[in-house]
Amino acid sequence: MAIKVDLEKAYDKIRWEFIEDSLRDLELPQQIIRLIMECVSTTSMQIAWNGALMEEFRPERGIRQDDLVLFSRADCSNAAAIRELLDQYSQYSGHRVSINKTQLFFSPNTDAETAMKIESILHFKVVDNLGMYLGIPIIHGRATYANFRYIIDKVRRRLNGWSVSSLSMAGRVTLAKAVISAIPDYCMQVVMLPANVIDEIEKLIRCFVCGDSEQQPKLSLVNWKTVCKPMCSGGLVNDLPVDVDTSVATMVDDHGEWNWPRFEDLISHGTCSKIASISPPVAEASPDVCTWRWASNGKFSIGGAYGCQGPEMGCDMGFQRAPKS
């Protein structure tokens, strides 16, 4: 089962002492704790009253925080443990869980009687869909066009706010590359968008760049594939130092080392550090394969991952079982 916990007015409830105590329990360096608490406790606020800003004041508690999503095996003992933990969390932190807004989702494999018992323990609303979390839809099945319609609607709203007739071709291209193309980026970091969603977004961008609209349709004078080519090939896409379709092997020099000048300007320093910890591929080596090192056959399974939880197995992935009552 999954529980999407809604924290009632989280931004003005949490005690700063609870935050500092939690950081100390994590054994963070004192300098880091001091820096974080300085950022938290030195904020100031102003209230807008009838269009005028009132006198500035400093709050004594509160912080911006997103809702929580908890996962657990669907049984009464875990439900009771979660209920107790949430009550303790509310007591120590000052947060209050919104019973009416917190959602409870069950797997289709959960029998109806167990679901009813858990609902009576937690008193949360049972739903068939948990909706959005951190701006990303929580998908319970196959990703469809309907799941990501909100991205297309967001692109349309942004385009409707611009007057195509008052923008030059260069202006439309700049807005398309800098603004419109960036709208789905956040979601695409987490999930793979369906092909029809990408096609619809590309269609909207294509019509905007060409100056097309529902009131004044226009015929594109240049093939869209040509437009998407790099500038050196007659297109409108910024040239890159390397071909985006190049293989990893081309990033290795003649001495078998990473050829940093070819790609270090394209990625962050942190990513470069991670690449540096990996040995470059060798031409005569066999093809890479995916393997799960905690299974004798190398194949991953949910049951196997659950069974190897804990540092004693060398596979501590940060999850914890809910304590039994």
PDB file of C-alpha atoms in Angstrom, residues 92-302:
ATOM      1  CA  TYR A  92       7.731  16.167  18.216  1.00  0.00           C
ATOM      2  CA  SER A  93       7.856  18.332  15.059  1.00  0.00           C
ATOM      3  CA  GLY A  94       4.719  20.440  15.439  1.00  0.00           C
ATOM      4  CA  HIS A  95       3.383  19.215  12.104  1.00  0.00           C
ATOM      5  CA  ARG A  96      -0.200  18.059  11.925  1.00  0.00           C
ATOM      6  CA  VAL A  97      -1.345  15.383   9.475  1.00  0.00           C
ATOM      7  CA  SER A  98      -4.476  16.373   7.554  1.00  0.00           C
ATOM      8  CA  ILE A  99      -6.792  13.364   7.930  1.00  0.00           C
ATOM      9  CA  ASN A 100      -9.202  14.611   5.248  1.00  0.00           C
ATOM     10  CA  LYS A 101      -6.526  15.215   2.600  1.00  0.00           C
ATOM     11  CA  THR A 102      -4.203  12.267   3.234  1.00  0.00           C
ATOM     12  CA  GLN A 103      -4.755   9.533   0.640  1.00  0.00           C
ATOM     13  CA  LEU A 104      -4.448   5.756   0.910  1.00  0.00           C
ATOM     14  CA  PHE A 105      -3.835   3.568  -2.135  1.00  0.00           C
ATOM     15  CA  PHE A 106      -4.000  -0.233  -2.185  1.00  0.00           C
ATOM     16  CA  SER A 107      -2.501  -2.651  -4.673  1.00  0.00           C
ATOM     17  CA  PRO A 108      -5.069  -4.650  -6.679  1.00  0.00           C
ATOM     18  CA  ASN A 109      -3.682  -7.734  -4.900  1.00  0.00           C
ATOM     19  CA  THR A 110      -4.956  -6.491  -1.511  1.00  0.00           C
ATOM     20  CA  ASP A 111      -8.142  -8.268  -0.495  1.00  0.00           C
ATOM     21  CA  ALA A 112     -11.181  -6.144   0.415  1.00  0.00           C
ATOM     22  CA  GLU A 113     -11.378  -7.268   4.051  1.00  0.00           C
ATOM     23  CA  THR A 114      -7.752  -6.333   4.778  1.00  0.00           C
ATOM     24  CA  ALA A 115      -8.216  -2.983   3.041  1.00  0.00           C
ATOM     25  CA  MET A 116     -11.255  -2.181   5.195  1.00  0.00           C
ATOM     26  CA  LYS A 117      -9.375  -3.053   8.421  1.00  0.00           C
ATOM     27  CA  ILE A 118      -6.423  -0.860   7.439  1.00  0.00           C
ATOM     28  CA  GLU A 119      -8.758   1.994   6.527  1.00  0.00           C
ATOM     29  CA  SER A 120     -10.399   1.761   9.955  1.00  0.00           C
ATOM     30  CA  ILE A 121      -6.962   1.970  11.631  1.00  0.00           C
ATOM     31  CA  LEU A 122      -5.574   4.879   9.631  1.00  0.00           C
ATOM     32  CA  HIS A 123      -8.846   6.767   8.921  1.00  0.00           C
ATOM     33  CA  PHE A 124      -7.429   8.003   5.610  1.00  0.00           C
ATOM     34  CA  LYS A 125      -9.366   8.378   2.369  1.00  0.00           C
ATOM     35  CA  VAL A 126      -8.947   5.401   0.001  1.00  0.00           C
ATOM     36  CA  VAL A 127      -8.310   6.466  -3.611  1.00  0.00           C
ATOM     37  CA  ASP A 128      -7.688   4.768  -6.949  1.00  0.00           C
ATOM     38  CA  ASN A 129      -5.099   7.359  -8.014  1.00  0.00           C
ATOM     39  CA  LEU A 130      -2.616   9.319  -5.904  1.00  0.00           C
ATOM     40  CA  GLY A 131      -2.462  12.123  -8.449  1.00  0.00           C
ATOM     41  CA  MET A 132       0.669  14.276  -8.573  1.00  0.00           C
ATOM     42  CA  TYR A 133       3.715  14.295  -6.334  1.00  0.00           C
ATOM     43  CA  LEU A 134       6.447  16.935  -6.658  1.00  0.00           C
ATOM     44  CA  GLY A 135       4.941  17.966  -9.979  1.00  0.00           C
ATOM     45  CA  ILE A 136       5.085  14.439 -11.442  1.00  0.00           C
ATOM     46  CA  PRO A 137       2.049  12.150 -11.885  1.00  0.00           C
ATOM     47  CA  ILE A 138       2.213   8.993  -9.776  1.00  0.00           C
ATOM     48  CA  ILE A 139       1.447   6.370 -12.412  1.00  0.00           C
ATOM     49  CA  HIS A 140      -0.036   3.063 -11.273  1.00  0.00           C
ATOM     50  CA  GLY A 141      -0.041   1.385 -14.660  1.00  0.00           C
ATOM     51  CA  ARG A 142       0.962   2.014 -18.234  1.00  0.00           C
ATOM     52  CA  ALA A 143       1.889   5.630 -19.033  1.00  0.00           C
ATOM     53  CA  THR A 144      -0.718   7.110 -21.382  1.00  0.00           C
ATOM     54  CA  TYR A 145      -1.417  10.359 -23.174  1.00  0.00           C
ATOM     55  CA  ALA A 146      -3.955  11.327 -20.499  1.00  0.00           C
ATOM     56  CA  ASN A 147      -1.313  11.113 -17.733  1.00  0.00           C
ATOM     57  CA  PHE A 148       0.738  13.879 -19.343  1.00  0.00           C
ATOM     58  CA  ARG A 149      -1.944  16.004 -20.928  1.00  0.00           C
ATOM     59  CA  TYR A 150      -1.130  18.695 -18.353  1.00  0.00           C
ATOM     60  CA  ILE A 151       2.263  19.262 -20.033  1.00  0.00           C
ATOM     61  CA  ILE A 152       0.618  19.847 -23.410  1.00  0.00           C
ATOM     62  CA  ASP A 153      -1.919  22.189 -21.802  1.00  0.00           C
ATOM     63  CA  LYS A 154       0.928  24.105 -20.159  1.00  0.00           C
ATOM     64  CA  VAL A 155       2.667  24.508 -23.528  1.00  0.00           C
ATOM     65  CA  ARG A 156      -0.586  25.726 -25.106  1.00  0.00           C
ATOM     66  CA  ARG A 157      -1.181  28.269 -22.320  1.00  0.00           C
ATOM     67  CA  ARG A 158       2.311  29.654 -22.738  1.00  0.00           C
ATOM     68  CA  LEU A 159       1.910  29.906 -26.514  1.00  0.00           C
ATOM     69  CA  ASN A 160      -1.481  31.601 -26.171  1.00  0.00           C
ATOM     70  CA  GLY A 161       0.183  34.312 -24.100  1.00  0.00           C
ATOM     71  CA  TRP A 162       2.401  35.323 -27.019  1.00  0.00           C
ATOM     72  CA  SER A 163       1.353  37.135 -30.181  1.00  0.00           C
ATOM     73  CA  VAL A 164       2.772  35.228 -33.137  1.00  0.00           C
ATOM     74  CA  SER A 165       2.206  38.110 -35.552  1.00  0.00           C
ATOM     75  CA  SER A 166       4.290  40.530 -33.457  1.00  0.00           C
ATOM     76  CA  LEU A 167       7.311  38.226 -33.201  1.00  0.00           C
ATOM     77  CA  SER A 168      10.007  37.791 -35.817  1.00  0.00           C
ATOM     78  CA  MET A 169      11.221  34.371 -36.922  1.00  0.00           C
ATOM     79  CA  ALA A 170      14.356  34.799 -34.780  1.00  0.00           C
ATOM     80  CA  GLY A 171      12.216  35.740 -31.774  1.00  0.00           C
ATOM     81  CA  ARG A 172       9.955  32.709 -32.203  1.00  0.00           C
ATOM     82  CA  VAL A 173      12.922  30.365 -32.536  1.00  0.00           C
ATOM     83  CA  THR A 174      14.549  31.823 -29.412  1.00  0.00           C
ATOM     84  CA  LEU A 175      11.358  31.446 -27.348  1.00  0.00           C
ATOM     85  CA  ALA A 176      10.803  27.905 -28.645  1.00  0.00           C
ATOM     86  CA  LYS A 177      14.314  26.789 -27.676  1.00  0.00           C
ATOM     87  CA  ALA A 178      14.646  28.676 -24.395  1.00  0.00           C
ATOM     88  CA  VAL A 179      11.120  28.433 -22.979  1.00  0.00           C
ATOM     89  CA  ILE A 180       8.802  25.947 -24.693  1.00  0.00           C
ATOM     90  CA  SER A 181      11.319  23.139 -25.134  1.00  0.00           C
ATOM     91  CA  ALA A 182      12.239  23.404 -21.439  1.00  0.00           C
ATOM     92  CA  ILE A 183       8.674  22.879 -20.131  1.00  0.00           C
ATOM     93  CA  PRO A 184       8.700  19.035 -20.279  1.00  0.00           C
ATOM     94  CA  ASP A 185      12.344  18.748 -19.124  1.00  0.00           C
ATOM     95  CA  TYR A 186      11.524  18.367 -15.416  1.00  0.00           C
ATOM     96  CA  CYS A 187       9.100  15.516 -16.000  1.00  0.00           C
ATOM     97  CA  MET A 188      11.394  13.829 -18.532  1.00  0.00           C
ATOM     98  CA  GLN A 189      14.111  13.530 -15.863  1.00  0.00           C
ATOM     99  CA  VAL A 190      11.900  11.026 -14.034  1.00  0.00           C
ATOM    100  CA  VAL A 191       9.682   9.274 -16.584  1.00  0.00           C
ATOM    101  CA  MET A 192       9.755   8.528 -20.288  1.00  0.00           C
ATOM    102  CA  LEU A 193       6.986  10.451 -22.040  1.00  0.00           C
ATOM    103  CA  PRO A 194       4.773   8.529 -24.486  1.00  0.00           C
ATOM    104  CA  ALA A 195       5.600   9.093 -28.146  1.00  0.00           C
ATOM    105  CA  ASN A 196       2.242  10.736 -28.898  1.00  0.00           C
ATOM    106  CA  VAL A 197       2.834  13.330 -26.150  1.00  0.00           C
ATOM    107  CA  ILE A 198       6.245  14.219 -27.587  1.00  0.00           C
ATOM    108  CA  ASP A 199       4.754  14.390 -31.086  1.00  0.00           C
ATOM    109  CA  GLU A 200       2.015  16.762 -29.892  1.00  0.00           C
ATOM    110  CA  ILE A 201       4.522  19.066 -28.172  1.00  0.00           C
ATOM    111  CA  GLU A 202       6.712  19.057 -31.275  1.00  0.00           C
ATOM    112  CA  LYS A 203       3.691  19.892 -33.414  1.00  0.00           C
ATOM    113  CA  LEU A 204       2.852  22.909 -31.237  1.00  0.00           C
ATOM    114  CA  ILE A 205       6.460  24.119 -31.386  1.00  0.00           C
ATOM    115  CA  ARG A 206       6.568  23.600 -35.149  1.00  0.00           C
ATOM    116  CA  CYS A 207       3.403  25.633 -35.710  1.00  0.00           C
ATOM    117  CA  PHE A 208       4.667  28.420 -33.444  1.00  0.00           C
ATOM    118  CA  VAL A 209       8.075  28.664 -35.143  1.00  0.00           C
ATOM    119  CA  CYS A 210       6.449  28.745 -38.582  1.00  0.00           C
ATOM    120  CA  GLY A 211       4.036  31.479 -37.477  1.00  0.00           C
ATOM    121  CA  ASP A 212       1.034  29.197 -37.865  1.00  0.00           C
ATOM    122  CA  SER A 213      -2.165  29.735 -35.856  1.00  0.00           C
ATOM    123  CA  GLU A 214      -5.797  28.612 -35.934  1.00  0.00           C
ATOM    124  CA  GLN A 215      -6.860  32.009 -37.286  1.00  0.00           C
ATOM    125  CA  GLN A 216      -4.045  32.312 -39.841  1.00  0.00           C
ATOM    126  CA  PRO A 217      -2.728  28.901 -40.944  1.00  0.00           C
ATOM    127  CA  LYS A 218       0.531  29.010 -42.875  1.00  0.00           C
ATOM    128  CA  LEU A 219       2.395  26.575 -45.059  1.00  0.00           C
ATOM    129  CA  SER A 220       5.879  25.727 -43.822  1.00  0.00           C
ATOM    130  CA  LEU A 221       8.491  26.618 -46.446  1.00  0.00           C
ATOM    131  CA  VAL A 222      11.245  24.452 -44.907  1.00  0.00           C
ATOM    132  CA  ASN A 223      11.052  20.793 -43.951  1.00  0.00           C
ATOM    133  CA  TRP A 224      10.926  20.393 -40.156  1.00  0.00           C
ATOM    134  CA  LYS A 225      13.745  17.812 -40.183  1.00  0.00           C
ATOM    135  CA  THR A 226      15.934  20.444 -41.837  1.00  0.00           C
ATOM    136  CA  VAL A 227      14.985  23.004 -39.189  1.00  0.00           C
ATOM    137  CA  CYS A 228      16.035  20.578 -36.432  1.00  0.00           C
ATOM    138  CA  LYS A 229      19.509  20.097 -37.896  1.00  0.00           C
ATOM    139  CA  PRO A 230      22.572  21.911 -36.416  1.00  0.00           C
ATOM    140  CA  MET A 231      23.312  25.382 -37.767  1.00  0.00           C
ATOM    141  CA  CYS A 232      26.385  24.096 -39.570  1.00  0.00           C
ATOM    142  CA  SER A 233      24.055  21.831 -41.582  1.00  0.00           C
ATOM    143  CA  GLY A 234      21.523  24.536 -42.397  1.00  0.00           C
ATOM    144  CA  GLY A 235      19.222  24.067 -39.399  1.00  0.00           C
ATOM    145  CA  LEU A 236      18.358  26.210 -36.380  1.00  0.00           C
ATOM    146  CA  VAL A 237      19.719  24.042 -33.562  1.00  0.00           C
ATOM    147  CA  ASN A 238      22.818  25.301 -31.758  1.00  0.00           C
ATOM    148  CA  ASP A 239      25.943  23.429 -32.788  1.00  0.00           C
ATOM    149  CA  LEU A 240      27.410  21.025 -30.203  1.00  0.00           C
ATOM    150  CA  PRO A 241      31.108  20.195 -29.812  1.00  0.00           C
ATOM    151  CA  VAL A 242      30.235  16.515 -30.252  1.00  0.00           C
ATOM    152  CA  ASP A 243      27.557  14.579 -32.068  1.00  0.00           C
ATOM    153  CA  VAL A 244      24.745  13.715 -29.652  1.00  0.00           C
ATOM    154  CA  ASP A 245      24.497  10.276 -31.262  1.00  0.00           C
ATOM    155  CA  THR A 246      28.174   9.478 -30.810  1.00  0.00           C
ATOM    156  CA  SER A 247      29.196   6.304 -28.956  1.00  0.00           C
ATOM    157  CA  VAL A 248      31.052   6.147 -25.654  1.00  0.00           C
ATOM    158  CA  ALA A 249      34.027   4.549 -27.389  1.00  0.00           C
ATOM    159  CA  THR A 250      34.712   7.783 -29.297  1.00  0.00           C
ATOM    160  CA  MET A 251      35.220   9.547 -25.947  1.00  0.00           C
ATOM    161  CA  VAL A 252      38.392   7.511 -25.317  1.00  0.00           C
ATOM    162  CA  ASP A 253      41.779   8.635 -26.631  1.00  0.00           C
ATOM    163  CA  ASP A 254      44.486   6.513 -28.262  1.00  0.00           C
ATOM    164  CA  HIS A 255      45.995   5.698 -24.861  1.00  0.00           C
ATOM    165  CA  GLY A 256      42.792   4.156 -23.513  1.00  0.00           C
ATOM    166  CA  GLU A 257      41.980   7.135 -21.259  1.00  0.00           C
ATOM    167  CA  TRP A 258      38.948   9.420 -21.186  1.00  0.00           C
ATOM    168  CA  ASN A 259      39.258  12.178 -23.805  1.00  0.00           C
ATOM    169  CA  TRP A 260      38.038  14.962 -21.471  1.00  0.00           C
ATOM    170  CA  PRO A 261      38.285  17.893 -23.932  1.00  0.00           C
ATOM    171  CA  ARG A 262      35.582  16.253 -26.067  1.00  0.00           C
ATOM    172  CA  PHE A 263      32.803  16.389 -23.476  1.00  0.00           C
ATOM    173  CA  GLU A 264      33.812  17.979 -20.149  1.00  0.00           C
ATOM    174  CA  ASP A 265      32.293  21.328 -21.185  1.00  0.00           C
ATOM    175  CA  LEU A 266      28.908  19.676 -21.819  1.00  0.00           C
ATOM    176  CA  ILE A 267      28.341  18.161 -18.377  1.00  0.00           C
ATOM    177  CA  SER A 268      28.618  19.226 -14.747  1.00  0.00           C
ATOM    178  CA  HIS A 269      31.709  18.807 -12.584  1.00  0.00           C
ATOM    179  CA  GLY A 270      29.891  16.234 -10.425  1.00  0.00           C
ATOM    180  CA  THR A 271      29.081  14.113 -13.476  1.00  0.00           C
ATOM    181  CA  CYS A 272      32.710  14.338 -14.603  1.00  0.00           C
ATOM    182  CA  SER A 273      33.799  13.032 -11.192  1.00  0.00           C
ATOM    183  CA  LYS A 274      31.466  10.048 -11.522  1.00  0.00           C
ATOM    184  CA  ILE A 275      32.768   9.304 -15.029  1.00  0.00           C
ATOM    185  CA  ALA A 276      36.350   9.524 -13.771  1.00  0.00           C
ATOM    186  CA  SER A 277      35.635   6.692 -11.323  1.00  0.00           C
ATOM    187  CA  ILE A 278      34.666   4.387 -14.214  1.00  0.00           C
ATOM    188  CA  SER A 279      37.266   2.673 -16.365  1.00  0.00           C
ATOM    189  CA  PRO A 280      36.957   3.533 -20.070  1.00  0.00           C
ATOM    190  CA  PRO A 281      35.589   0.785 -22.329  1.00  0.00           C
ATOM    191  CA  VAL A 282      38.082  -1.522 -24.010  1.00  0.00           C
ATOM    192  CA  ALA A 283      37.543  -2.377 -27.683  1.00  0.00           C
ATOM    193  CA  GLU A 284      38.327  -6.094 -27.283  1.00  0.00           C
ATOM    194  CA  ALA A 285      36.121  -6.533 -24.208  1.00  0.00           C
ATOM    195  CA  SER A 286      32.847  -8.451 -24.397  1.00  0.00           C
ATOM    196  CA  PRO A 287      29.546  -6.521 -24.519  1.00  0.00           C
ATOM    197  CA  ASP A 288      28.219  -5.168 -21.214  1.00  0.00           C
ATOM    198  CA  VAL A 289      25.277  -6.915 -19.582  1.00  0.00           C
ATOM    199  CA  CYS A 290      22.927  -5.900 -16.767  1.00  0.00           C
ATOM    200  CA  THR A 291      23.274  -8.023 -13.643  1.00  0.00           C
ATOM    201  CA  TRP A 292      21.950  -8.040 -10.053  1.00  0.00           C
ATOM    202  CA  ARG A 293      24.943  -9.011  -7.941  1.00  0.00           C
ATOM    203  CA  TRP A 294      22.837 -10.093  -4.932  1.00  0.00           C
ATOM    204  CA  ALA A 295      21.264 -12.972  -6.882  1.00  0.00           C
ATOM    205  CA  SER A 296      23.111 -16.127  -7.939  1.00  0.00           C
ATOM    206  CA  ASN A 297      21.588 -15.992 -11.435  1.00  0.00           C
ATOM    207  CA  GLY A 298      22.211 -12.243 -11.802  1.00  0.00           C
ATOM    208  CA  LYS A 299      18.522 -11.485 -12.335  1.00  0.00           C
ATOM    209  CA  PHE A 300      16.659  -8.836 -10.334  1.00  0.00           C
ATOM    210  CA  SER A 301      13.416  -9.592  -8.510  1.00  0.00           C
ATOM    211  CA  ILE A 302      11.353  -7.571  -6.031  1.00  0.00           C
TER     212      ILE A 302
END
